């Protein structure tokens, strides 16, 4: 087991370095990705590792889609951080999934299916949220706040578009579909019992976990997440210092509840929903 873990962390380190060289990760983001990846691969096995790579690769690719689009460039001005994912972002999106994968690896076979459900639920939520954000800002229809339905600017925390929501659900469904297909490969050693009976609940765990977690993320973003306003540019932002260098004013939420905190909470909701699906 120790040898396998060493190999897992070395492989994850190589992938993390590749993400850094591709400018998808900061240096600390690459370290965090190596930690997350090594844990998922070392304890969760090949299936969990493949799903994690699918999330990271698809999310990184989507960040470049519509990069020159005016709406996307305008929306990115509201985000607290840039395109490169740092350690906090990586841990917020993958930390819960990594813990679930670790529990999957160390607990007995009776709990394996439950922990795998939590893993795919958390990962599907991270995928859904990222896809919804990257695609949703390209929508020609203005987003509406999830709590009131009021029109808000693209990139506003808690704002939803039909395009973004559909993209998020598609991302969760893809994680679920790939998860369900992979359990039929015995060489990957998924410890969830009979593959045929496990495939459908695993798909539902991902789809439900990703969808419910995504909307929970939006709800938290519209209520508790810190939202600021730049008095100079007259634009909303997630940052205490706007991109123009002007200190911003808190207009909603709690200062300590950042986008990373909300993302962490969203993946936790996804994991709990996935766990519940497997219990049922």
PDB file of C-alpha atoms in Angstrom:
ATOM      1  CA  UNK A   1       0.000   0.000   0.000  1.00  0.00           C
ATOM      2  CA  UNK A   2       2.853   2.379   0.842  1.00  0.00           C
ATOM      3  CA  UNK A   3       4.536   1.748  -2.515  1.00  0.00           C
ATOM      4  CA  UNK A   4       1.257   2.359  -4.344  1.00  0.00           C
ATOM      5  CA  UNK A   5       0.758   5.648  -2.499  1.00  0.00           C
ATOM      6  CA  UNK A   6       4.243   6.835  -3.427  1.00  0.00           C
ATOM      7  CA  UNK A   7       3.570   6.066  -7.087  1.00  0.00           C
ATOM      8  CA  UNK A   8       0.177   7.803  -6.870  1.00  0.00           C
ATOM      9  CA  UNK A   9       1.632  11.005  -5.448  1.00  0.00           C
ATOM     10  CA  UNK A  10       4.484  10.991  -7.974  1.00  0.00           C
ATOM     11  CA  UNK A  11       2.044  10.648 -10.875  1.00  0.00           C
ATOM     12  CA  UNK A  12      -0.149  13.374  -9.392  1.00  0.00           C
ATOM     13  CA  UNK A  13       2.909  15.582  -9.013  1.00  0.00           C
ATOM     14  CA  UNK A  14       3.734  15.225 -12.696  1.00  0.00           C
ATOM     15  CA  UNK A  15       0.154  16.151 -13.650  1.00  0.00           C
ATOM     16  CA  UNK A  16       0.202  19.086 -11.232  1.00  0.00           C
ATOM     17  CA  UNK A  17       3.436  20.345 -12.773  1.00  0.00           C
ATOM     18  CA  UNK A  18       1.912  20.010 -16.232  1.00  0.00           C
ATOM     19  CA  UNK A  19      -1.042  22.108 -15.054  1.00  0.00           C
ATOM     20  CA  UNK A  20       1.373  24.734 -13.788  1.00  0.00           C
ATOM     21  CA  UNK A  21       3.289  24.805 -17.069  1.00  0.00           C
ATOM     22  CA  UNK A  22      -0.002  25.092 -18.966  1.00  0.00           C
ATOM     23  CA  UNK A  23      -0.831  28.161 -16.834  1.00  0.00           C
ATOM     24  CA  UNK A  24      -3.946  26.459 -15.472  1.00  0.00           C
ATOM     25  CA  UNK A  25      -2.514  26.413 -11.922  1.00  0.00           C
ATOM     26  CA  UNK A  26      -0.403  28.679  -9.772  1.00  0.00           C
ATOM     27  CA  UNK A  27       2.625  27.085  -8.109  1.00  0.00           C
ATOM     28  CA  UNK A  28       0.742  26.554  -4.846  1.00  0.00           C
ATOM     29  CA  UNK A  29      -2.271  25.380  -6.825  1.00  0.00           C
ATOM     30  CA  UNK A  30      -0.043  22.763  -8.459  1.00  0.00           C
ATOM     31  CA  UNK A  31       1.105  21.558  -5.030  1.00  0.00           C
ATOM     32  CA  UNK A  32      -2.482  21.339  -3.802  1.00  0.00           C
ATOM     33  CA  UNK A  33      -3.517  19.523  -6.987  1.00  0.00           C
ATOM     34  CA  UNK A  34      -0.703  17.028  -6.439  1.00  0.00           C
ATOM     35  CA  UNK A  35      -1.913  16.416  -2.895  1.00  0.00           C
ATOM     36  CA  UNK A  36      -5.530  16.013  -3.974  1.00  0.00           C
ATOM     37  CA  UNK A  37      -4.643  13.873  -6.982  1.00  0.00           C
ATOM     38  CA  UNK A  38      -2.286  11.619  -5.061  1.00  0.00           C
ATOM     39  CA  UNK A  39      -4.864  11.043  -2.342  1.00  0.00           C
ATOM     40  CA  UNK A  40      -7.631  10.291  -4.824  1.00  0.00           C
ATOM     41  CA  UNK A  41      -5.455   7.957  -6.914  1.00  0.00           C
ATOM     42  CA  UNK A  42      -3.707   6.306  -3.985  1.00  0.00           C
ATOM     43  CA  UNK A  43      -6.814   5.548  -1.948  1.00  0.00           C
ATOM     44  CA  UNK A  44      -9.623   5.665  -4.530  1.00  0.00           C
ATOM     45  CA  UNK A  45      -7.928   3.759  -7.329  1.00  0.00           C
ATOM     46  CA  UNK A  46      -8.052   4.171 -11.086  1.00  0.00           C
ATOM     47  CA  UNK A  47     -11.745   4.982 -11.398  1.00  0.00           C
ATOM     48  CA  UNK A  48     -11.541   7.871  -8.952  1.00  0.00           C
ATOM     49  CA  UNK A  49      -8.348   9.141 -10.595  1.00  0.00           C
ATOM     50  CA  UNK A  50      -9.880   9.037 -14.084  1.00  0.00           C
ATOM     51  CA  UNK A  51     -12.912  10.997 -12.876  1.00  0.00           C
ATOM     52  CA  UNK A  52     -10.710  13.602 -11.209  1.00  0.00           C
ATOM     53  CA  UNK A  53      -8.679  14.069 -14.390  1.00  0.00           C
ATOM     54  CA  UNK A  54     -11.945  14.394 -16.340  1.00  0.00           C
ATOM     55  CA  UNK A  55     -13.087  17.182 -14.009  1.00  0.00           C
ATOM     56  CA  UNK A  56      -9.783  19.031 -14.135  1.00  0.00           C
ATOM     57  CA  UNK A  57      -9.252  18.674 -17.882  1.00  0.00           C
ATOM     58  CA  UNK A  58     -12.801  19.690 -18.830  1.00  0.00           C
ATOM     59  CA  UNK A  59     -12.844  22.627 -16.408  1.00  0.00           C
ATOM     60  CA  UNK A  60      -9.478  23.896 -17.600  1.00  0.00           C
ATOM     61  CA  UNK A  61     -10.542  23.580 -21.238  1.00  0.00           C
ATOM     62  CA  UNK A  62     -13.793  25.457 -20.642  1.00  0.00           C
ATOM     63  CA  UNK A  63     -11.929  28.344 -19.045  1.00  0.00           C
ATOM     64  CA  UNK A  64     -10.524  29.113 -22.508  1.00  0.00           C
ATOM     65  CA  UNK A  65     -13.891  28.867 -24.287  1.00  0.00           C
ATOM     66  CA  UNK A  66     -15.133  32.307 -25.305  1.00  0.00           C
ATOM     67  CA  UNK A  67     -12.058  33.940 -23.797  1.00  0.00           C
ATOM     68  CA  UNK A  68     -12.465  36.915 -26.129  1.00  0.00           C
ATOM     69  CA  UNK A  69     -16.200  37.174 -25.556  1.00  0.00           C
ATOM     70  CA  UNK A  70     -17.080  40.614 -24.192  1.00  0.00           C
ATOM     71  CA  UNK A  71     -19.572  39.225 -21.657  1.00  0.00           C
ATOM     72  CA  UNK A  72     -17.075  36.690 -20.338  1.00  0.00           C
ATOM     73  CA  UNK A  73     -14.291  39.243 -20.060  1.00  0.00           C
ATOM     74  CA  UNK A  74     -16.627  41.616 -18.241  1.00  0.00           C
ATOM     75  CA  UNK A  75     -17.797  38.870 -15.884  1.00  0.00           C
ATOM     76  CA  UNK A  76     -14.235  37.864 -15.048  1.00  0.00           C
ATOM     77  CA  UNK A  77     -13.672  41.356 -13.683  1.00  0.00           C
ATOM     78  CA  UNK A  78     -16.081  40.539 -10.841  1.00  0.00           C
ATOM     79  CA  UNK A  79     -14.239  37.373  -9.795  1.00  0.00           C
ATOM     80  CA  UNK A  80     -11.973  37.459  -6.786  1.00  0.00           C
ATOM     81  CA  UNK A  81      -9.234  35.522  -8.606  1.00  0.00           C
ATOM     82  CA  UNK A  82      -7.954  35.108 -12.116  1.00  0.00           C
ATOM     83  CA  UNK A  83      -7.997  32.178 -14.492  1.00  0.00           C
ATOM     84  CA  UNK A  84      -5.166  30.274 -12.800  1.00  0.00           C
ATOM     85  CA  UNK A  85      -6.444  28.141  -9.913  1.00  0.00           C
ATOM     86  CA  UNK A  86      -4.558  28.633  -6.644  1.00  0.00           C
ATOM     87  CA  UNK A  87      -4.293  26.263  -3.671  1.00  0.00           C
ATOM     88  CA  UNK A  88      -7.444  27.552  -1.972  1.00  0.00           C
ATOM     89  CA  UNK A  89      -9.499  27.030  -5.137  1.00  0.00           C
ATOM     90  CA  UNK A  90      -8.104  23.537  -5.691  1.00  0.00           C
ATOM     91  CA  UNK A  91      -8.747  22.481  -2.099  1.00  0.00           C
ATOM     92  CA  UNK A  92     -12.218  24.043  -2.099  1.00  0.00           C
ATOM     93  CA  UNK A  93     -13.207  22.121  -5.232  1.00  0.00           C
ATOM     94  CA  UNK A  94     -11.400  18.849  -4.545  1.00  0.00           C
ATOM     95  CA  UNK A  95     -10.890  18.587  -0.797  1.00  0.00           C
ATOM     96  CA  UNK A  96     -14.218  16.929   0.022  1.00  0.00           C
ATOM     97  CA  UNK A  97     -13.835  14.472  -2.866  1.00  0.00           C
ATOM     98  CA  UNK A  98     -10.321  13.594  -1.694  1.00  0.00           C
ATOM     99  CA  UNK A  99     -11.559  12.874   1.840  1.00  0.00           C
ATOM    100  CA  UNK A 100     -14.345  10.674   0.432  1.00  0.00           C
ATOM    101  CA  UNK A 101     -11.808   8.811  -1.728  1.00  0.00           C
ATOM    102  CA  UNK A 102      -9.571   8.276   1.295  1.00  0.00           C
ATOM    103  CA  UNK A 103     -12.470   6.875   3.315  1.00  0.00           C
ATOM    104  CA  UNK A 104     -13.388   4.689   0.345  1.00  0.00           C
ATOM    105  CA  UNK A 105      -9.884   3.242   0.437  1.00  0.00           C
ATOM    106  CA  UNK A 106      -9.548   2.631   4.173  1.00  0.00           C
ATOM    107  CA  UNK A 107     -13.057   1.542   5.155  1.00  0.00           C
ATOM    108  CA  UNK A 108     -14.400  -1.943   4.658  1.00  0.00           C
ATOM    109  CA  UNK A 109     -16.274  -3.183   1.612  1.00  0.00           C
ATOM    110  CA  UNK A 110     -19.631  -2.558   3.322  1.00  0.00           C
ATOM    111  CA  UNK A 111     -18.999   1.203   3.313  1.00  0.00           C
ATOM    112  CA  UNK A 112     -17.182   1.395  -0.023  1.00  0.00           C
ATOM    113  CA  UNK A 113     -20.260   2.084  -2.154  1.00  0.00           C
ATOM    114  CA  UNK A 114     -21.411   4.816   0.240  1.00  0.00           C
ATOM    115  CA  UNK A 115     -18.082   6.616   0.121  1.00  0.00           C
ATOM    116  CA  UNK A 116     -17.859   6.286  -3.644  1.00  0.00           C
ATOM    117  CA  UNK A 117     -21.312   7.857  -3.881  1.00  0.00           C
ATOM    118  CA  UNK A 118     -20.068  10.738  -1.744  1.00  0.00           C
ATOM    119  CA  UNK A 119     -16.980  11.032  -3.950  1.00  0.00           C
ATOM    120  CA  UNK A 120     -18.878  11.246  -7.252  1.00  0.00           C
ATOM    121  CA  UNK A 121     -21.450  13.592  -5.689  1.00  0.00           C
ATOM    122  CA  UNK A 122     -18.734  16.018  -4.579  1.00  0.00           C
ATOM    123  CA  UNK A 123     -16.826  15.809  -7.858  1.00  0.00           C
ATOM    124  CA  UNK A 124     -19.993  16.194  -9.914  1.00  0.00           C
ATOM    125  CA  UNK A 125     -20.880  19.347  -7.949  1.00  0.00           C
ATOM    126  CA  UNK A 126     -17.445  20.841  -8.580  1.00  0.00           C
ATOM    127  CA  UNK A 127     -17.845  20.014 -12.264  1.00  0.00           C
ATOM    128  CA  UNK A 128     -21.381  21.386 -12.448  1.00  0.00           C
ATOM    129  CA  UNK A 129     -20.460  24.635 -10.716  1.00  0.00           C
ATOM    130  CA  UNK A 130     -17.420  25.203 -12.926  1.00  0.00           C
ATOM    131  CA  UNK A 131     -19.275  24.379 -16.150  1.00  0.00           C
ATOM    132  CA  UNK A 132     -22.199  26.591 -15.126  1.00  0.00           C
ATOM    133  CA  UNK A 133     -19.861  29.508 -14.502  1.00  0.00           C
ATOM    134  CA  UNK A 134     -17.710  29.138 -17.609  1.00  0.00           C
ATOM    135  CA  UNK A 135     -20.647  28.617 -19.982  1.00  0.00           C
ATOM    136  CA  UNK A 136     -23.263  30.697 -18.190  1.00  0.00           C
ATOM    137  CA  UNK A 137     -21.352  33.961 -18.639  1.00  0.00           C
ATOM    138  CA  UNK A 138     -21.635  33.481 -22.401  1.00  0.00           C
ATOM    139  CA  UNK A 139     -25.439  33.633 -22.242  1.00  0.00           C
ATOM    140  CA  UNK A 140     -27.057  36.484 -24.146  1.00  0.00           C
ATOM    141  CA  UNK A 141     -29.843  36.529 -21.542  1.00  0.00           C
ATOM    142  CA  UNK A 142     -28.904  38.372 -18.330  1.00  0.00           C
ATOM    143  CA  UNK A 143     -28.590  36.224 -15.197  1.00  0.00           C
ATOM    144  CA  UNK A 144     -31.195  36.432 -12.468  1.00  0.00           C
ATOM    145  CA  UNK A 145     -30.535  36.224  -8.753  1.00  0.00           C
ATOM    146  CA  UNK A 146     -31.605  32.817  -7.464  1.00  0.00           C
ATOM    147  CA  UNK A 147     -33.331  34.305  -4.403  1.00  0.00           C
ATOM    148  CA  UNK A 148     -35.389  37.106  -5.968  1.00  0.00           C
ATOM    149  CA  UNK A 149     -35.299  36.639  -9.739  1.00  0.00           C
ATOM    150  CA  UNK A 150     -33.886  40.144 -10.113  1.00  0.00           C
ATOM    151  CA  UNK A 151     -31.640  40.735 -13.122  1.00  0.00           C
ATOM    152  CA  UNK A 152     -27.963  41.096 -12.186  1.00  0.00           C
ATOM    153  CA  UNK A 153     -24.725  41.582 -14.076  1.00  0.00           C
ATOM    154  CA  UNK A 154     -22.928  38.546 -15.480  1.00  0.00           C
ATOM    155  CA  UNK A 155     -20.559  37.092 -12.907  1.00  0.00           C
ATOM    156  CA  UNK A 156     -22.620  38.177  -9.893  1.00  0.00           C
ATOM    157  CA  UNK A 157     -22.576  35.565  -7.125  1.00  0.00           C
ATOM    158  CA  UNK A 158     -25.923  33.739  -7.001  1.00  0.00           C
ATOM    159  CA  UNK A 159     -26.893  34.753 -10.530  1.00  0.00           C
ATOM    160  CA  UNK A 160     -28.338  32.040 -12.744  1.00  0.00           C
ATOM    161  CA  UNK A 161     -28.941  31.655 -16.465  1.00  0.00           C
ATOM    162  CA  UNK A 162     -30.765  28.853 -18.232  1.00  0.00           C
ATOM    163  CA  UNK A 163     -27.647  28.197 -20.330  1.00  0.00           C
ATOM    164  CA  UNK A 164     -25.385  27.999 -17.288  1.00  0.00           C
ATOM    165  CA  UNK A 165     -27.757  25.767 -15.321  1.00  0.00           C
ATOM    166  CA  UNK A 166     -28.126  23.409 -18.282  1.00  0.00           C
ATOM    167  CA  UNK A 167     -24.346  23.286 -18.725  1.00  0.00           C
ATOM    168  CA  UNK A 168     -23.889  22.520 -15.032  1.00  0.00           C
ATOM    169  CA  UNK A 169     -26.405  19.677 -15.107  1.00  0.00           C
ATOM    170  CA  UNK A 170     -24.734  18.332 -18.255  1.00  0.00           C
ATOM    171  CA  UNK A 171     -21.375  18.346 -16.475  1.00  0.00           C
ATOM    172  CA  UNK A 172     -22.838  16.419 -13.534  1.00  0.00           C
ATOM    173  CA  UNK A 173     -24.508  13.955 -15.918  1.00  0.00           C
ATOM    174  CA  UNK A 174     -21.215  13.345 -17.729  1.00  0.00           C
ATOM    175  CA  UNK A 175     -19.435  12.587 -14.451  1.00  0.00           C
ATOM    176  CA  UNK A 176     -22.288  10.222 -13.601  1.00  0.00           C
ATOM    177  CA  UNK A 177     -22.267   8.530 -17.001  1.00  0.00           C
ATOM    178  CA  UNK A 178     -18.511   7.969 -17.005  1.00  0.00           C
ATOM    179  CA  UNK A 179     -18.649   6.728 -13.400  1.00  0.00           C
ATOM    180  CA  UNK A 180     -21.404   4.246 -14.235  1.00  0.00           C
ATOM    181  CA  UNK A 181     -19.544   2.987 -17.308  1.00  0.00           C
ATOM    182  CA  UNK A 182     -16.229   2.543 -15.501  1.00  0.00           C
ATOM    183  CA  UNK A 183     -17.687   0.269 -12.838  1.00  0.00           C
ATOM    184  CA  UNK A 184     -18.121  -2.412 -15.520  1.00  0.00           C
ATOM    185  CA  UNK A 185     -14.341  -2.680 -15.941  1.00  0.00           C
ATOM    186  CA  UNK A 186     -13.271  -5.269 -13.333  1.00  0.00           C
ATOM    187  CA  UNK A 187      -9.586  -4.441 -13.745  1.00  0.00           C
ATOM    188  CA  UNK A 188     -10.247  -1.045 -12.137  1.00  0.00           C
ATOM    189  CA  UNK A 189     -11.261  -2.769  -8.895  1.00  0.00           C
ATOM    190  CA  UNK A 190     -14.261  -0.722  -7.763  1.00  0.00           C
ATOM    191  CA  UNK A 191     -15.364  -2.184  -4.423  1.00  0.00           C
ATOM    192  CA  UNK A 192     -19.085  -1.524  -4.743  1.00  0.00           C
ATOM    193  CA  UNK A 193     -20.391  -5.042  -5.175  1.00  0.00           C
ATOM    194  CA  UNK A 194     -22.184  -6.119  -8.336  1.00  0.00           C
ATOM    195  CA  UNK A 195     -21.394  -3.662 -11.136  1.00  0.00           C
ATOM    196  CA  UNK A 196     -24.798  -3.874 -12.817  1.00  0.00           C
ATOM    197  CA  UNK A 197     -26.701  -3.007  -9.652  1.00  0.00           C
ATOM    198  CA  UNK A 198     -24.163  -0.310  -8.680  1.00  0.00           C
ATOM    199  CA  UNK A 199     -24.094   1.598 -11.975  1.00  0.00           C
ATOM    200  CA  UNK A 200     -27.535   3.234 -11.814  1.00  0.00           C
ATOM    201  CA  UNK A 201     -27.256   4.479  -8.181  1.00  0.00           C
ATOM    202  CA  UNK A 202     -23.788   5.837  -8.944  1.00  0.00           C
ATOM    203  CA  UNK A 203     -25.133   7.772 -11.931  1.00  0.00           C
ATOM    204  CA  UNK A 204     -27.955   9.188  -9.794  1.00  0.00           C
ATOM    205  CA  UNK A 205     -25.524  10.061  -6.991  1.00  0.00           C
ATOM    206  CA  UNK A 206     -23.487  12.170  -9.425  1.00  0.00           C
ATOM    207  CA  UNK A 207     -26.439  13.782 -11.182  1.00  0.00           C
ATOM    208  CA  UNK A 208     -28.371  14.587  -8.001  1.00  0.00           C
ATOM    209  CA  UNK A 209     -25.293  15.537  -5.991  1.00  0.00           C
ATOM    210  CA  UNK A 210     -23.994  17.796  -8.742  1.00  0.00           C
ATOM    211  CA  UNK A 211     -27.323  19.467  -9.427  1.00  0.00           C
ATOM    212  CA  UNK A 212     -28.432  20.009  -5.821  1.00  0.00           C
ATOM    213  CA  UNK A 213     -24.953  21.110  -4.787  1.00  0.00           C
ATOM    214  CA  UNK A 214     -24.754  23.571  -7.691  1.00  0.00           C
ATOM    215  CA  UNK A 215     -27.990  25.278  -6.703  1.00  0.00           C
ATOM    216  CA  UNK A 216     -26.969  25.259  -3.023  1.00  0.00           C
ATOM    217  CA  UNK A 217     -23.759  26.996  -4.112  1.00  0.00           C
ATOM    218  CA  UNK A 218     -25.826  29.640  -5.922  1.00  0.00           C
ATOM    219  CA  UNK A 219     -28.079  30.125  -2.907  1.00  0.00           C
ATOM    220  CA  UNK A 220     -25.109  30.662  -0.618  1.00  0.00           C
ATOM    221  CA  UNK A 221     -23.573  32.973  -3.197  1.00  0.00           C
ATOM    222  CA  UNK A 222     -26.715  35.116  -3.247  1.00  0.00           C
ATOM    223  CA  UNK A 223     -27.094  35.308   0.537  1.00  0.00           C
ATOM    224  CA  UNK A 224     -24.012  34.703   2.684  1.00  0.00           C
ATOM    225  CA  UNK A 225     -21.082  35.148   0.298  1.00  0.00           C
ATOM    226  CA  UNK A 226     -19.318  38.486   0.585  1.00  0.00           C
ATOM    227  CA  UNK A 227     -20.213  40.755  -2.327  1.00  0.00           C
ATOM    228  CA  UNK A 228     -18.529  44.099  -2.870  1.00  0.00           C
ATOM    229  CA  UNK A 229     -19.066  47.165  -5.049  1.00  0.00           C
ATOM    230  CA  UNK A 230     -16.420  49.307  -6.721  1.00  0.00           C
ATOM    231  CA  UNK A 231     -17.359  52.991  -6.267  1.00  0.00           C
ATOM    232  CA  UNK A 232     -15.096  54.028  -9.135  1.00  0.00           C
ATOM    233  CA  UNK A 233     -16.145  51.539 -11.818  1.00  0.00           C
ATOM    234  CA  UNK A 234     -19.705  51.186 -10.487  1.00  0.00           C
ATOM    235  CA  UNK A 235     -19.453  47.400 -10.764  1.00  0.00           C
ATOM    236  CA  UNK A 236     -20.046  44.466  -8.382  1.00  0.00           C
ATOM    237  CA  UNK A 237     -17.073  42.306  -7.455  1.00  0.00           C
ATOM    238  CA  UNK A 238     -16.042  39.478  -5.144  1.00  0.00           C
ATOM    239  CA  UNK A 239     -12.791  41.202  -4.236  1.00  0.00           C
ATOM    240  CA  UNK A 240     -11.990  43.717  -1.503  1.00  0.00           C
ATOM    241  CA  UNK A 241      -9.744  45.480  -4.017  1.00  0.00           C
ATOM    242  CA  UNK A 242     -11.181  45.798  -7.510  1.00  0.00           C
ATOM    243  CA  UNK A 243      -9.067  45.146 -10.581  1.00  0.00           C
ATOM    244  CA  UNK A 244      -8.731  48.898 -11.073  1.00  0.00           C
ATOM    245  CA  UNK A 245      -6.995  49.115  -7.689  1.00  0.00           C
ATOM    246  CA  UNK A 246      -9.886  50.800  -5.860  1.00  0.00           C
ATOM    247  CA  UNK A 247     -10.916  49.549  -2.371  1.00  0.00           C
ATOM    248  CA  UNK A 248     -14.464  48.215  -2.548  1.00  0.00           C
ATOM    249  CA  UNK A 249     -17.481  48.426  -0.251  1.00  0.00           C
ATOM    250  CA  UNK A 250     -19.171  45.364   1.246  1.00  0.00           C
ATOM    251  CA  UNK A 251     -22.812  45.388   0.123  1.00  0.00           C
ATOM    252  CA  UNK A 252     -23.958  41.884   1.030  1.00  0.00           C
ATOM    253  CA  UNK A 253     -22.893  38.797   2.957  1.00  0.00           C
ATOM    254  CA  UNK A 254     -20.131  38.054   5.450  1.00  0.00           C
ATOM    255  CA  UNK A 255     -16.526  39.017   4.785  1.00  0.00           C
ATOM    256  CA  UNK A 256     -15.120  35.612   5.715  1.00  0.00           C
ATOM    257  CA  UNK A 257     -17.461  33.732   3.371  1.00  0.00           C
ATOM    258  CA  UNK A 258     -15.490  33.931   0.149  1.00  0.00           C
ATOM    259  CA  UNK A 259     -16.131  32.138  -3.122  1.00  0.00           C
ATOM    260  CA  UNK A 260     -13.760  29.388  -1.970  1.00  0.00           C
ATOM    261  CA  UNK A 261     -15.808  28.846   1.204  1.00  0.00           C
ATOM    262  CA  UNK A 262     -18.993  28.659  -0.861  1.00  0.00           C
ATOM    263  CA  UNK A 263     -17.393  26.182  -3.278  1.00  0.00           C
ATOM    264  CA  UNK A 264     -16.301  24.003  -0.359  1.00  0.00           C
ATOM    265  CA  UNK A 265     -19.834  24.065   1.054  1.00  0.00           C
ATOM    266  CA  UNK A 266     -21.283  23.202  -2.355  1.00  0.00           C
ATOM    267  CA  UNK A 267     -19.076  20.127  -2.739  1.00  0.00           C
ATOM    268  CA  UNK A 268     -20.005  19.053   0.790  1.00  0.00           C
ATOM    269  CA  UNK A 269     -23.700  19.270  -0.124  1.00  0.00           C
ATOM    270  CA  UNK A 270     -22.972  17.257  -3.273  1.00  0.00           C
ATOM    271  CA  UNK A 271     -21.177  14.599  -1.249  1.00  0.00           C
ATOM    272  CA  UNK A 272     -24.015  14.327   1.261  1.00  0.00           C
ATOM    273  CA  UNK A 273     -26.615  14.016  -1.498  1.00  0.00           C
ATOM    274  CA  UNK A 274     -24.507  11.355  -3.238  1.00  0.00           C
ATOM    275  CA  UNK A 275     -24.150   9.503   0.049  1.00  0.00           C
ATOM    276  CA  UNK A 276     -27.910   9.653   0.619  1.00  0.00           C
ATOM    277  CA  UNK A 277     -28.602   8.265  -2.860  1.00  0.00           C
ATOM    278  CA  UNK A 278     -26.355   5.264  -2.193  1.00  0.00           C
ATOM    279  CA  UNK A 279     -28.015   4.650   1.178  1.00  0.00           C
ATOM    280  CA  UNK A 280     -31.448   4.644  -0.439  1.00  0.00           C
TER     281      UNK A 280
END
